[in-house]
PDB file of C-alpha atoms in Angstrom:
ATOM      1  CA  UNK A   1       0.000   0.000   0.000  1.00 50.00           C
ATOM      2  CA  UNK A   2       2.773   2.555   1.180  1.00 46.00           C
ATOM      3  CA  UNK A   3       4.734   1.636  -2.498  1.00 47.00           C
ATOM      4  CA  UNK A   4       1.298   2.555  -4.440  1.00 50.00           C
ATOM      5  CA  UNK A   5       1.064   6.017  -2.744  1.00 49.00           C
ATOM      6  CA  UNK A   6       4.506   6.540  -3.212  1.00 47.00           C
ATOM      7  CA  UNK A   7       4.509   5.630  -7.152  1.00 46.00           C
ATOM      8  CA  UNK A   8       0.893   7.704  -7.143  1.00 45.00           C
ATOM      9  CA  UNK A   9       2.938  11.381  -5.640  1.00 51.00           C
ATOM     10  CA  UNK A  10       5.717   9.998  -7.727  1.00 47.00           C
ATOM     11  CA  UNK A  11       3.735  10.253 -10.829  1.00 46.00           C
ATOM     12  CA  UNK A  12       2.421  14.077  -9.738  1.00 47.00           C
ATOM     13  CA  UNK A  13       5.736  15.496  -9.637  1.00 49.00           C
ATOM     14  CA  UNK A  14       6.960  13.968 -12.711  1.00 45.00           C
ATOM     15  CA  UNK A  15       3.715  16.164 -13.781  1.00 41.00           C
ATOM     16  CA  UNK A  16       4.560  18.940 -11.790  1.00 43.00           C
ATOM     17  CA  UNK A  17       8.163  18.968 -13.113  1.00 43.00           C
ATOM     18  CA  UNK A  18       7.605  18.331 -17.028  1.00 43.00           C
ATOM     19  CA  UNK A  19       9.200  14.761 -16.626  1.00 44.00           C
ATOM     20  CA  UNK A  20       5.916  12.230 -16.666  1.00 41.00           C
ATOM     21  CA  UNK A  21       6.862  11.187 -20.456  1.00 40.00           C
ATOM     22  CA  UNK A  22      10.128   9.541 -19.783  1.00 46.00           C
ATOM     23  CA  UNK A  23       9.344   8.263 -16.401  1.00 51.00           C
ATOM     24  CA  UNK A  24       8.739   4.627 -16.509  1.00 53.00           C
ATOM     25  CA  UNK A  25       8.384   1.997 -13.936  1.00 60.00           C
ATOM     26  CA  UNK A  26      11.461  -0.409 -13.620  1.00 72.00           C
ATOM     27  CA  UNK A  27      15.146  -0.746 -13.002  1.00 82.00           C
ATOM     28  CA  UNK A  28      18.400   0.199 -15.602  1.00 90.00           C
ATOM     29  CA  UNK A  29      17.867  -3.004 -17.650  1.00 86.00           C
ATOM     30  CA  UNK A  30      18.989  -1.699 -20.820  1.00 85.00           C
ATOM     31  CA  UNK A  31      18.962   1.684 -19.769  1.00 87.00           C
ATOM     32  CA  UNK A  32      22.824   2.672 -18.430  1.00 90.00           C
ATOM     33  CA  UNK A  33      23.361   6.596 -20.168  1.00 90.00           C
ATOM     34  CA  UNK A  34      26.571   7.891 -20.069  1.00 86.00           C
ATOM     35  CA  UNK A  35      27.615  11.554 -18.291  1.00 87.00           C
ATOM     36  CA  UNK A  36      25.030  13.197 -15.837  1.00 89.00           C
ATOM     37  CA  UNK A  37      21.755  12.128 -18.178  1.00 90.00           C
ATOM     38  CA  UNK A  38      18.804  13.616 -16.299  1.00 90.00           C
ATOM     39  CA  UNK A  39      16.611  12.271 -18.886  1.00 90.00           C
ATOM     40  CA  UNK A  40      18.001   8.742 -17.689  1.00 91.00           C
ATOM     41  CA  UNK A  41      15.118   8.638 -14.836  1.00 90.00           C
ATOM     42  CA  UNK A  42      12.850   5.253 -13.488  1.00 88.00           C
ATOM     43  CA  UNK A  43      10.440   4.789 -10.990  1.00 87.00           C
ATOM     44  CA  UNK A  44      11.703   2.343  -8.580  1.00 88.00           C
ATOM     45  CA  UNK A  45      13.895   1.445  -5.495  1.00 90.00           C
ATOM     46  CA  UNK A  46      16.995   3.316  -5.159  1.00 89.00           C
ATOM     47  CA  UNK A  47      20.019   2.027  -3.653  1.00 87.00           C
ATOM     48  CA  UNK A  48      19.289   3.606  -0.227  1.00 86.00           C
ATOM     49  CA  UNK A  49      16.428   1.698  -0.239  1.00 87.00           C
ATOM     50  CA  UNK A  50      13.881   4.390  -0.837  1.00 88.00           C
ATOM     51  CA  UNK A  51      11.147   4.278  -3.696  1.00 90.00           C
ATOM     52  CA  UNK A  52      10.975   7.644  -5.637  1.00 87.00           C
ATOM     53  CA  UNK A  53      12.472   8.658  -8.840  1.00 90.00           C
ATOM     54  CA  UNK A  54      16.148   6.742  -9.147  1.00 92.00           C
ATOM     55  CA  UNK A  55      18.474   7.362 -11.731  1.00 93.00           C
ATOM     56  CA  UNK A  56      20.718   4.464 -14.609  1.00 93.00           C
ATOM     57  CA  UNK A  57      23.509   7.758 -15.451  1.00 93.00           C
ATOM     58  CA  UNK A  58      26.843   7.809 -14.302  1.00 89.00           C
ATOM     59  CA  UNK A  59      26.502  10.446 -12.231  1.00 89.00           C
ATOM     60  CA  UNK A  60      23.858   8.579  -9.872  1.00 91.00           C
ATOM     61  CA  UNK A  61      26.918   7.598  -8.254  1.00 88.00           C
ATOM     62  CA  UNK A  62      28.059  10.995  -7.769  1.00 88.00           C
ATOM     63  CA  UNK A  63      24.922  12.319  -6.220  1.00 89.00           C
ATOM     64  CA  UNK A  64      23.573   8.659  -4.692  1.00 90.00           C
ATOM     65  CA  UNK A  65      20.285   8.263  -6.389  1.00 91.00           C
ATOM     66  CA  UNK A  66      21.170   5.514  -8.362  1.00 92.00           C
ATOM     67  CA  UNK A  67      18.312   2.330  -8.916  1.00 92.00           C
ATOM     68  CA  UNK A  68      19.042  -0.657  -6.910  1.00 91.00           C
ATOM     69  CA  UNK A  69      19.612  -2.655 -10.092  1.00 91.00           C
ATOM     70  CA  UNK A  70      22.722   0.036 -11.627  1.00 92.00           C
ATOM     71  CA  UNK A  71      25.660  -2.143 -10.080  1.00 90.00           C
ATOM     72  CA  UNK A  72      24.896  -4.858 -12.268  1.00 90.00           C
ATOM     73  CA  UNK A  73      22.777  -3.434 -14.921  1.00 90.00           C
ATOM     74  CA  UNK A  74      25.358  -1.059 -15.445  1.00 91.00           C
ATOM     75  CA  UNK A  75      28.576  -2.231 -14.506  1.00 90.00           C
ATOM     76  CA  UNK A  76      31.801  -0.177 -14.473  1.00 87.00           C
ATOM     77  CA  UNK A  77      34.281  -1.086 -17.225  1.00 89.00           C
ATOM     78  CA  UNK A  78      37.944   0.472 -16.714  1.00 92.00           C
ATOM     79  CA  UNK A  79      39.982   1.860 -19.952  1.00 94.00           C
ATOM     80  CA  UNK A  80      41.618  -0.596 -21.697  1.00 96.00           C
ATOM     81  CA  UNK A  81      44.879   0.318 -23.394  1.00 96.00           C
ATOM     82  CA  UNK A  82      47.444  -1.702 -25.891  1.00 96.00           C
ATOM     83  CA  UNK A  83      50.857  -2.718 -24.328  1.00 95.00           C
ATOM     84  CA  UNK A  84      53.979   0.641 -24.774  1.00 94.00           C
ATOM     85  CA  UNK A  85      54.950   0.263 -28.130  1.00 94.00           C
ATOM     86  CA  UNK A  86      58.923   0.625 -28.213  1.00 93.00           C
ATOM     87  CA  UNK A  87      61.125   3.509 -27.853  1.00 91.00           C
ATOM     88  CA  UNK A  88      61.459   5.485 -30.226  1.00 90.00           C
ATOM     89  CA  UNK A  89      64.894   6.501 -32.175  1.00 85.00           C
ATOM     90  CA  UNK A  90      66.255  10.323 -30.751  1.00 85.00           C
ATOM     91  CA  UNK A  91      64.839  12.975 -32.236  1.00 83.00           C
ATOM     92  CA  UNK A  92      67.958  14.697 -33.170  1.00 80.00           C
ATOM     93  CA  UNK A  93      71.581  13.068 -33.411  1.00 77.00           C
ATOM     94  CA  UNK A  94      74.690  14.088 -31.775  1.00 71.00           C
ATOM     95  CA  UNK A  95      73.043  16.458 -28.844  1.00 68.00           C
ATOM     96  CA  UNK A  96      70.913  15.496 -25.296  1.00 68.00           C
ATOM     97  CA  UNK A  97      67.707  14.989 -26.873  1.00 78.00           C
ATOM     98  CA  UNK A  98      64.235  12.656 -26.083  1.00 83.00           C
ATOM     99  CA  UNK A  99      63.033   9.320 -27.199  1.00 88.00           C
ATOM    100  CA  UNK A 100      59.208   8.479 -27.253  1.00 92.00           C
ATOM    101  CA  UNK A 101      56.564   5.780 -26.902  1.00 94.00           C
ATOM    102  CA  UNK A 102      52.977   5.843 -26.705  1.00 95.00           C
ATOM    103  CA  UNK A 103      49.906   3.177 -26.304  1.00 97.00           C
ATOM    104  CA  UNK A 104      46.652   3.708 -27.595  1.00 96.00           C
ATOM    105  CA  UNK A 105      43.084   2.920 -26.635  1.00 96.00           C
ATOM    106  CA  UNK A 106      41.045  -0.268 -26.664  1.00 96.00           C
ATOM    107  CA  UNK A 107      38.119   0.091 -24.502  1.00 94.00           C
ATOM    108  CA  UNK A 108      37.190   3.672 -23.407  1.00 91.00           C
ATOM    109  CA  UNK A 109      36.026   3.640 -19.739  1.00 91.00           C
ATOM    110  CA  UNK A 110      31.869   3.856 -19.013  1.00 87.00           C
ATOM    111  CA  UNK A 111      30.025   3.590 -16.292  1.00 85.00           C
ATOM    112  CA  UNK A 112      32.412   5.816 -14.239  1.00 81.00           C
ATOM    113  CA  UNK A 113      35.026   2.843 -14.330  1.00 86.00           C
ATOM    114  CA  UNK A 114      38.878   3.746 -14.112  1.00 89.00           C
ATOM    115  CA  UNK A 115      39.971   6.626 -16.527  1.00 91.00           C
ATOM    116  CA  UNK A 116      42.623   6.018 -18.858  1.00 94.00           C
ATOM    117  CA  UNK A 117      46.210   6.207 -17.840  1.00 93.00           C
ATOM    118  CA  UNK A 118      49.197   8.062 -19.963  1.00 93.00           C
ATOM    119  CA  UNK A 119      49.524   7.418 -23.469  1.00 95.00           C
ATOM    120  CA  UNK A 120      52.641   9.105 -24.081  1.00 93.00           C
ATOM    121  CA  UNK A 121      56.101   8.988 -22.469  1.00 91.00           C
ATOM    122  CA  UNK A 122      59.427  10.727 -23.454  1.00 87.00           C
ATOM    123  CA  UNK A 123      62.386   9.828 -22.094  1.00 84.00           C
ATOM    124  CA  UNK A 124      66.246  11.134 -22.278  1.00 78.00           C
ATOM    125  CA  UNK A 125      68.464   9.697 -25.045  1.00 79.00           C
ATOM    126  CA  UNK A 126      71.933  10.394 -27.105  1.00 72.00           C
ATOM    127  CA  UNK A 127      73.067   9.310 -30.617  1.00 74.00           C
ATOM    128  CA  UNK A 128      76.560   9.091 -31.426  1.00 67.00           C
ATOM    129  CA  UNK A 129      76.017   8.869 -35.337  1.00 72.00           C
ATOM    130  CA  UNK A 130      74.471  11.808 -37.454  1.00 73.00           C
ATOM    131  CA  UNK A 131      71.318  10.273 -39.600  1.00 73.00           C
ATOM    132  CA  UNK A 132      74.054  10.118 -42.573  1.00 75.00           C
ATOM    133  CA  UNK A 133      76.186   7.672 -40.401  1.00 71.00           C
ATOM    134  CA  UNK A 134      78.718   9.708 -39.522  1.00 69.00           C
ATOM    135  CA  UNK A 135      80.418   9.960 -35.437  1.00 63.00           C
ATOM    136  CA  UNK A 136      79.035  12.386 -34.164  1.00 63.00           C
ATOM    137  CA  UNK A 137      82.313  14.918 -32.789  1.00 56.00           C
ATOM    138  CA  UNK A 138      82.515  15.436 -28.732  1.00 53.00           C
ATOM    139  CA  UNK A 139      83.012  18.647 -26.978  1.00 51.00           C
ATOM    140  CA  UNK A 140      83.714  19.280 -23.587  1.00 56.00           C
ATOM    141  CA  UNK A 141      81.168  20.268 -20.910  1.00 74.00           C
ATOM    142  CA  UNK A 142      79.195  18.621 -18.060  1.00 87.00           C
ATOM    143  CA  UNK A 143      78.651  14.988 -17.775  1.00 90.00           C
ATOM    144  CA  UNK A 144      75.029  13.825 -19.009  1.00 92.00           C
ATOM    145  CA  UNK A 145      73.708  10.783 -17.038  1.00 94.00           C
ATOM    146  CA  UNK A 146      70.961   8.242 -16.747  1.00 92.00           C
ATOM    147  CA  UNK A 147      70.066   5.814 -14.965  1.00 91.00           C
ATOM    148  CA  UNK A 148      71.880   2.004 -14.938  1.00 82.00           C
ATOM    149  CA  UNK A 149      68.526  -0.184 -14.957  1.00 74.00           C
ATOM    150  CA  UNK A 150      67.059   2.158 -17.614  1.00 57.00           C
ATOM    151  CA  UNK A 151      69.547   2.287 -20.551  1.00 53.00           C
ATOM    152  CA  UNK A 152      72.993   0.232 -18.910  1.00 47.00           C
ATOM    153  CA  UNK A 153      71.901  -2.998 -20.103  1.00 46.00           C
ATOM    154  CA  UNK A 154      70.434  -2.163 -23.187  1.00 46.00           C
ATOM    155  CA  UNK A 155      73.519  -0.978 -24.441  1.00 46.00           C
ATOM    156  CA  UNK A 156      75.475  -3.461 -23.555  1.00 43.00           C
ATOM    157  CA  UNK A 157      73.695  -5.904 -25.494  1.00 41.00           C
ATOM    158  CA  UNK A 158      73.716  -4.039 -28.301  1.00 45.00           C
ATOM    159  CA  UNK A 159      77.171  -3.405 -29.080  1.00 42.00           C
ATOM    160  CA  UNK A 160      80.614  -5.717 -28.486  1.00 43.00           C
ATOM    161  CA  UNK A 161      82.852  -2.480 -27.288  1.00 47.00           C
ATOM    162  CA  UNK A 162      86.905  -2.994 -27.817  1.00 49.00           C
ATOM    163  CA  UNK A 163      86.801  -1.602 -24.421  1.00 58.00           C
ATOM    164  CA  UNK A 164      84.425  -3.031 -21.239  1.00 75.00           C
ATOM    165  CA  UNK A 165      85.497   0.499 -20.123  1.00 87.00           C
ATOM    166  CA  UNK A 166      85.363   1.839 -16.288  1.00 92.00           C
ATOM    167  CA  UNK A 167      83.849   3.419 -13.500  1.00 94.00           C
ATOM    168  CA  UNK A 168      84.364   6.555 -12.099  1.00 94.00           C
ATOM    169  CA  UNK A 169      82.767   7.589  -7.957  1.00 96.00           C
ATOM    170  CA  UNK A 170      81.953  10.814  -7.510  1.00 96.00           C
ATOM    171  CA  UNK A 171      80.353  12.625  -4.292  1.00 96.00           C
ATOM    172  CA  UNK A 172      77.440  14.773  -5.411  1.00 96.00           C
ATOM    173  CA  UNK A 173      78.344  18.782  -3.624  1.00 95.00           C
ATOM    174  CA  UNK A 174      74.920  20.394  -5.096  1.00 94.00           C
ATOM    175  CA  UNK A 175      71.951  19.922  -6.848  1.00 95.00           C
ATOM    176  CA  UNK A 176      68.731  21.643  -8.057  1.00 95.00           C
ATOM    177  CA  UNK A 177      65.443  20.991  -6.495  1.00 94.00           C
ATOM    178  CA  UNK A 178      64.282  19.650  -9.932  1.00 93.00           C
ATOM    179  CA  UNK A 179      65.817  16.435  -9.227  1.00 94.00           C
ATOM    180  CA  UNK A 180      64.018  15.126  -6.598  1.00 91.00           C
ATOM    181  CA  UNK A 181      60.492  16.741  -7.162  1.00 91.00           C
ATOM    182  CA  UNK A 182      60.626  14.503 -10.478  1.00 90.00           C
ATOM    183  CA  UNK A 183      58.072  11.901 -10.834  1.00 89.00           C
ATOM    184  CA  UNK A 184      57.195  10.760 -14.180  1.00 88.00           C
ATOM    185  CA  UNK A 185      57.612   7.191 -14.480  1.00 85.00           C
ATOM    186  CA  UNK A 186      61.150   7.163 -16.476  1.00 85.00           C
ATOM    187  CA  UNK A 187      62.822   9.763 -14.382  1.00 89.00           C
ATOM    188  CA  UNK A 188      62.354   8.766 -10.771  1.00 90.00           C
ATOM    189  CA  UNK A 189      66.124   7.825 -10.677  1.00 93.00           C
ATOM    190  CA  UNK A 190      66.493  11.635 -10.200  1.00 94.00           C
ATOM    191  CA  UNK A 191      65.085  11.672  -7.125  1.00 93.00           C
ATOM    192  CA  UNK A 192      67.673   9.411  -5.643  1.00 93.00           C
ATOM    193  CA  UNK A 193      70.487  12.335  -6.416  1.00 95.00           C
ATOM    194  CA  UNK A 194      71.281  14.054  -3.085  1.00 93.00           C
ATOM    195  CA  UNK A 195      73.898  16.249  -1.405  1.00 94.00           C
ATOM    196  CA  UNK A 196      76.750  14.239   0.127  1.00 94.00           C
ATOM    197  CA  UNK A 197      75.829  10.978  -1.512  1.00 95.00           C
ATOM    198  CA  UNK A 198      78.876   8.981  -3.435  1.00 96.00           C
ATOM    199  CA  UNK A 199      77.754   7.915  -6.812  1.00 96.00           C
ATOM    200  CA  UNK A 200      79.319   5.573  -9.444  1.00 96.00           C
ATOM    201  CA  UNK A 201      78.767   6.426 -13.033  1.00 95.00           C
ATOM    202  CA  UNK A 202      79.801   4.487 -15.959  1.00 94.00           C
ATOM    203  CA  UNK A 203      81.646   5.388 -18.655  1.00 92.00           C
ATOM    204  CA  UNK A 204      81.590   2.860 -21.381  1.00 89.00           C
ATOM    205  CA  UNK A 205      81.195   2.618 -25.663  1.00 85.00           C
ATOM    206  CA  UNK A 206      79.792   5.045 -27.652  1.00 82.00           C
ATOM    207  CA  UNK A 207      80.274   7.354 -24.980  1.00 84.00           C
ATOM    208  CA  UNK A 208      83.661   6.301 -23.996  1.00 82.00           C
ATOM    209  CA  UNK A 209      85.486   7.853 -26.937  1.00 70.00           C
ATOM    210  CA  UNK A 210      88.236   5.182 -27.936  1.00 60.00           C
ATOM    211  CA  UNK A 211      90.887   7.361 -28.566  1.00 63.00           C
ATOM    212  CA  UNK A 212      91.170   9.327 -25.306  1.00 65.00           C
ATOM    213  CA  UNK A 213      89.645   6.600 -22.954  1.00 79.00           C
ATOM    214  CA  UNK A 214      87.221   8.509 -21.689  1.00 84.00           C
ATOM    215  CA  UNK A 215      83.645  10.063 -21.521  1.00 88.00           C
ATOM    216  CA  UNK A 216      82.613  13.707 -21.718  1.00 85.00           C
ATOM    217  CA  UNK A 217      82.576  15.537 -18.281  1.00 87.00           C
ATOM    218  CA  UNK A 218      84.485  12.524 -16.649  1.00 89.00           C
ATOM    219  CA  UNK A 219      86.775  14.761 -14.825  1.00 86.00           C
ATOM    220  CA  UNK A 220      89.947  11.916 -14.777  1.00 82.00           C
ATOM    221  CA  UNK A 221      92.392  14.483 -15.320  1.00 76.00           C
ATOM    222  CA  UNK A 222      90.734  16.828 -12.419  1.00 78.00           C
ATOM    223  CA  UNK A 223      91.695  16.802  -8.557  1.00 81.00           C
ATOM    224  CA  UNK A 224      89.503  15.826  -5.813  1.00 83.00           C
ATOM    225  CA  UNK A 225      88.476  19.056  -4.585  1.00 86.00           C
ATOM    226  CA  UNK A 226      87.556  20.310  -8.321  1.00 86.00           C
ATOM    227  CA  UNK A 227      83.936  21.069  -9.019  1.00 88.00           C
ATOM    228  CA  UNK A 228      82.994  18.821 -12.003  1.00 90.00           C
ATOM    229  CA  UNK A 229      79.085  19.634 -13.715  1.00 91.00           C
ATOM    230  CA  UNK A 230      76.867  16.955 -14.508  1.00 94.00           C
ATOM    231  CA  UNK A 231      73.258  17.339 -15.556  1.00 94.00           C
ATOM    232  CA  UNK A 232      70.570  14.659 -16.144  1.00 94.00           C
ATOM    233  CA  UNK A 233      69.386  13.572 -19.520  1.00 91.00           C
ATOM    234  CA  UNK A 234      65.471  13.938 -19.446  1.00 87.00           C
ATOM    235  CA  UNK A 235      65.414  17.226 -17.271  1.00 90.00           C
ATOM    236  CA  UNK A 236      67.412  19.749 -18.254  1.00 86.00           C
ATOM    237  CA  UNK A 237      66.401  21.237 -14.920  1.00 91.00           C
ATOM    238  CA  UNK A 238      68.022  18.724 -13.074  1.00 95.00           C
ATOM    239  CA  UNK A 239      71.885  19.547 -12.633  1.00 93.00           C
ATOM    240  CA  UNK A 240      74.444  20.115  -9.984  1.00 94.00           C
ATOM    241  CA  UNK A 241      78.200  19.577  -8.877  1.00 94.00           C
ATOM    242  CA  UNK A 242      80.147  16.930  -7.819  1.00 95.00           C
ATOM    243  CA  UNK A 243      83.771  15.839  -6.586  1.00 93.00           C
ATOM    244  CA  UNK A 244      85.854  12.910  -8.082  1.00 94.00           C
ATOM    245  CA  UNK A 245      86.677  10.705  -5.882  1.00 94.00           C
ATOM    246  CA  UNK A 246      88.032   7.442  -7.501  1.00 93.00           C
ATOM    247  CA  UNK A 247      88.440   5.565 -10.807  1.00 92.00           C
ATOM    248  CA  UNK A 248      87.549   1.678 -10.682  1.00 93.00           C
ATOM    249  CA  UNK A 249      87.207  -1.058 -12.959  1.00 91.00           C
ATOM    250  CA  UNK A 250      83.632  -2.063 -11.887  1.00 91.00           C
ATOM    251  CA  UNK A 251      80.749  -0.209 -10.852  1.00 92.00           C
ATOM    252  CA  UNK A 252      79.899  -1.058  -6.794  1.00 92.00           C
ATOM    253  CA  UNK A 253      77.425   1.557  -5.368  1.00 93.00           C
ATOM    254  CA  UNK A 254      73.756   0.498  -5.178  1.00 92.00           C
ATOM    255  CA  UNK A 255      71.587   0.662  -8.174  1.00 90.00           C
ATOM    256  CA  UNK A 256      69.997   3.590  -7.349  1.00 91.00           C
ATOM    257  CA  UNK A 257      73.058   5.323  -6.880  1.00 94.00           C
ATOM    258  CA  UNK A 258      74.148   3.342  -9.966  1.00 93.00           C
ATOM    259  CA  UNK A 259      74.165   5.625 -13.225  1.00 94.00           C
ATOM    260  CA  UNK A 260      75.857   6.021 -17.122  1.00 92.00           C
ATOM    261  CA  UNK A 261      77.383   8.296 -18.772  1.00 92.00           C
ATOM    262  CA  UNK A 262      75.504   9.138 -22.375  1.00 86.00           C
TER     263      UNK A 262
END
């Protein structure tokens, strides 16, 4: 009896409000409407259990007057994307430049299920050969880095160097606040950079230039109290000073204080 008067006032301010014509008795069966769909309107028990005007749109959820029935009627379905396609080549040859990848779309989200995530990422890179083939010439200046577990082992499969090459330790004096407030997925290494910490960074082929044994911004030749520049490929804004402190044969600091020269 209390349902009938209910669905009876119901139906008077569907009148009332210029709605009566697309208010129908039943749940979201076939019904789910995308966005905030005021249009998308039933007569029947909502989810708090009260029976009035309930609502199949996804923004029932947002303002909790959704039909008992939209959970399954309606179900949320999260964006689906393709796997990261692979990295791109360097945009330009023979300077610090970026590398890309992207992903693309497969199911758009509905039903206020997940959003999609990134579809692009760019991340640091250096050629050593213009696009005509040629070695690319080396100048002097700071040291570019990266990470080890990002490009170290890459390279090494990739080329049979003459020369394994070395490792040289250096302990980082300053640093911008770029570094650590990075958080993009391919350059959280750079929040591991801080004051005081000892470092190992690899020098190795195509950086290591074979005739002088050595890779730009190295600092071999400098003393231990002389303030060498590095800066980090994929944020130019991320650069500071360090000391030398040793050459070695093998890289043996942690891998996040692990990097490469590039």
């Amino acid at each position: 009896m209390a349902s009938s008067v209910a669905y009876v006032l119901l139906l008077v301010a569907a009148v009332v409000l210029g709605l009566y014509h697309i208010l129908v008795e039943g749940g979201c069966a076939g019904k789910c409407c995308g966005g905030s769909d005021i249009t998308c309107v039933m007569a029947d028990w909502r989810m708090d259990r009260v029976y009035r005007a309930c609502y199949c749109d996804e923004g029932c959820l947002r303002t909790k007057d959704c039909c008992y029935d939209y959970p399954t009627e309606c179900p949320a379905q999260s964006c689906v994307v393709t796997a990261w396609s692979h990295w791109s080549g360097c945009a330009q040859p023979c300077r610090r430049s970026r590398r890309n990848r992207q992903r693309h779309i497969v199911q758009e989200p509905k039903n206020s299920g997940e959003s999609c995530p990134s579809l692009k990422e760019q991340a640091g890179c250096m050629d050593y050969q213009s696009h005509q083939g040629e070695v690319c010439s080396q100048n002097t200046g700071p040291g570019f880095i990266t990470t080890m577990n990002l490009f170290g082992r890459r390279r090494q499969h990739d080329i049979t160097p003459l020369d394994p090459g070395f490792c040289m330790e250096y302990k980082i004096e300053s640093l911008t606040p770029h570094c650590r407030a990075e958080t993009r997925p391919h350059a959280r290494w750079m929040q591991y950079l801080r004051e005081g910490h000892v470092v190992c960074v690899a020098c190795r082929p195509p950086a290591m230039r074979n005739r002088s044994g050595s890779c730009q911004g190295d600092g071999q030749e400098s003393d231990s109290e002389e303030l060498l520049h590095w800066l980090a490929v994929g944020n130019s804004r991320c650069r500071g000073t360090w000391k030398k402190v040793q050459r070695t044969a093998h890289c043996s600091c942690p891998h996040v204080h692990s990097f490469l020269f590039i």
